[in-house]
């Protein structure tokens, strides 16, 4: 087909041929006939009735019919095709059809004398009623009307509704196996589900004149036909997760029994005792590492709860079992901080640690890599990027991934696919995933949670301050720092331009340096060389810098207990989890801590909601829950950016009850009807199991 058809244009050729069609279908993810069956309408149009031209009134979308009186191209106020149709039995019943874009083929179809069936929104025009860009087709008198509602499908450029409708209808009619029931009768009956075939037939072509209630349920996707589809989708996801988990239990991983030699010494060395929560999760992890199948455990815990020590213990258990450990962090600063902390904890304990940083001279880095490759060095710490450059760890027993939410879904998959599946994996995250999401998104992971803060922590006092009162804050920070406190001052986030963000950071640094002449003001941003960052961080840790102006490079993980003031400029631009992470940088020492959220009016609705949530809550879990409400699950998980499709039909928030039912059903099916489970998976996931698992 040459000219692209407008959506809904009924006069366009019905069937693009060959590659064109296959490509377009592929764009919609429709590779197999089974996929067409599951390509469900967005909404419906009622083409079952004809409203006579004489009875039209502005308002709803309607279908009507008339004979073309004339068709003209007009040029005022802009180029348009204007077609007048009339009822031959009642010539004064007329309707104007107006097209601002049109093809020669369409113009040709609109020849005077032709009978047109049109569908669209009727509105008042200059010369009576009109429809702009109606769907239309040329028909003979008394052409039959459909007896079902007409589906409107998600489609892509060049693929007309008419083509899709025909394809779907033909597919549904051609092969009954495509709509056969995959679930055992008892399961369908007990849960009062519609049969799959009935649900699909209904959704593709519902009967007309539905009650208002039914219509609303259909629109809201709460109709039993939709419920069946959502249930099936969630069931497929749960089945695939369980299959994955089972496959994992059959894979082999090194048994890291541990001798306790190193872990015990670490526990003696650190200047604190583990909280009860830390002890519990440490036991869970230690137990996993002793098993012969790979651990995939997510360690969750709010900012500052002390996940690092647990990771260090896991690392030492692997090392004392004769294996290597890779410890990855998303940023250079965070990786370095882990490195420093671990080296200090390991002082006097004989464990070689390799620091894989961009700031280490090439020669030394090569030496470190060689020591890892030969197995001489058991412990490697670095950024995720550095590990991706191909560090050889022939004896790897455990991979630890800090702030795993920062790596995103796609990277989590990549890591797993890199042959490291045989090592145990410990992922850590301070972004708690609400339970319903965890049940689907992370359902193939085991989860440990640290739900207790180390003793002596004080809640951070949060203040909201208008930018207009910025000078007061500068003075207050100056006074507090003169008394020995330390402050972070976070630059406004400028998502569109890293360069602008850098300029802002430099300007802010200059401003504060001038305003606070007696204090040392430092600057930290993403464009600095790794060794410059290191030096600046070290000066801040030592107290040589009092106020650290920083971009969001400090967002995750940074731990400087003496810092007790956090000022965030343009707090309204930050996301909730970022704000929570940033605020979590303070409140780690004995001093009372304050977080100042500088905001500028006017505030948008969402920004207002976010600031309210962060102001009112200290609990990361509650903040995450509210974040989910504000943003919706897709964006919350960062899956939108990474392009991994989540669920198509089910809604993780609204369909919680269904998720739980699907989980139970998956268990039953796998235990009692493995063939049904396989057929169900095939229908829903085909070759795409990896994707939906996410
Ligand atoms: P996060 O879970 O955010 O990664 P960290 O592991 O960085 O937190 O720990 C935050 C701070 O708390 C660190 O300075 C760490 O040494 C300290 N810490 C960890 N566990 C305890 C504990 N049981 N008692 C006191 N301080 C602790
Ligand atoms: Mg951390």
CSV table of N, CA and C in Angstrom, one decimal, residues 9 43 47 107 147 189 194 218 281 288 347 358 364 375 403 459 590 651:
chain,number,residue,atom,x,y,z
A,9,UNK,N,-10.1,5.2,8.6
A,9,UNK,CA,-10.5,5.5,7.2
A,9,UNK,C,-11.0,4.3,6.5
A,43,UNK,N,-11.7,0.3,22.8
A,43,UNK,CA,-13.1,0.8,23.0
A,43,UNK,C,-13.9,0.3,21.8
A,47,UNK,N,-21.9,0.6,15.4
A,47,UNK,CA,-22.3,0.7,14.0
A,47,UNK,C,-23.5,-0.2,13.6
A,107,UNK,N,-11.0,11.4,-2.2
A,107,UNK,CA,-11.8,12.4,-3.0
A,107,UNK,C,-12.6,11.7,-4.1
A,147,UNK,N,-24.2,-6.8,13.5
A,147,UNK,CA,-25.1,-7.0,14.7
A,147,UNK,C,-24.3,-7.0,16.0
A,189,UNK,N,-14.7,-22.9,37.3
A,189,UNK,CA,-16.0,-22.9,38.1
A,189,UNK,C,-15.8,-22.3,39.5
A,194,UNK,N,-15.3,-16.5,33.7
A,194,UNK,CA,-15.9,-16.8,32.3
A,194,UNK,C,-14.9,-17.7,31.6
A,218,UNK,N,-17.4,-2.5,31.1
A,218,UNK,CA,-16.5,-2.8,29.9
A,218,UNK,C,-15.5,-1.7,29.8
A,281,UNK,N,18.6,-11.1,59.0
A,281,UNK,CA,18.8,-11.2,57.6
A,281,UNK,C,20.2,-11.8,57.3
A,288,UNK,N,21.4,-19.4,52.8
A,288,UNK,CA,21.3,-19.5,51.4
A,288,UNK,C,22.7,-19.8,50.8
A,347,UNK,N,40.9,-4.1,58.5
A,347,UNK,CA,42.2,-3.9,59.0
A,347,UNK,C,42.6,-5.0,59.9
A,358,UNK,N,38.1,4.0,38.0
A,358,UNK,CA,38.6,4.8,36.9
A,358,UNK,C,39.8,5.7,37.3
A,364,UNK,N,48.3,0.0,37.6
A,364,UNK,CA,47.9,-0.6,38.8
A,364,UNK,C,46.6,-1.4,38.6
A,375,UNK,N,43.1,-15.5,40.7
A,375,UNK,CA,42.5,-16.0,41.9
A,375,UNK,C,43.2,-15.5,43.1
A,403,UNK,N,22.3,-0.9,45.8
A,403,UNK,CA,21.3,0.1,45.2
A,403,UNK,C,20.8,-0.5,43.9
A,459,UNK,N,15.2,11.2,64.2
A,459,UNK,CA,14.5,11.6,63.0
A,459,UNK,C,15.1,12.9,62.5
A,590,UNK,N,25.3,11.6,65.9
A,590,UNK,CA,24.6,11.8,67.1
A,590,UNK,C,23.8,13.2,67.1
A,651,UNK,N,-3.8,-4.5,36.3
A,651,UNK,CA,-3.3,-3.3,36.9
A,651,UNK,C,-2.8,-3.7,38.3
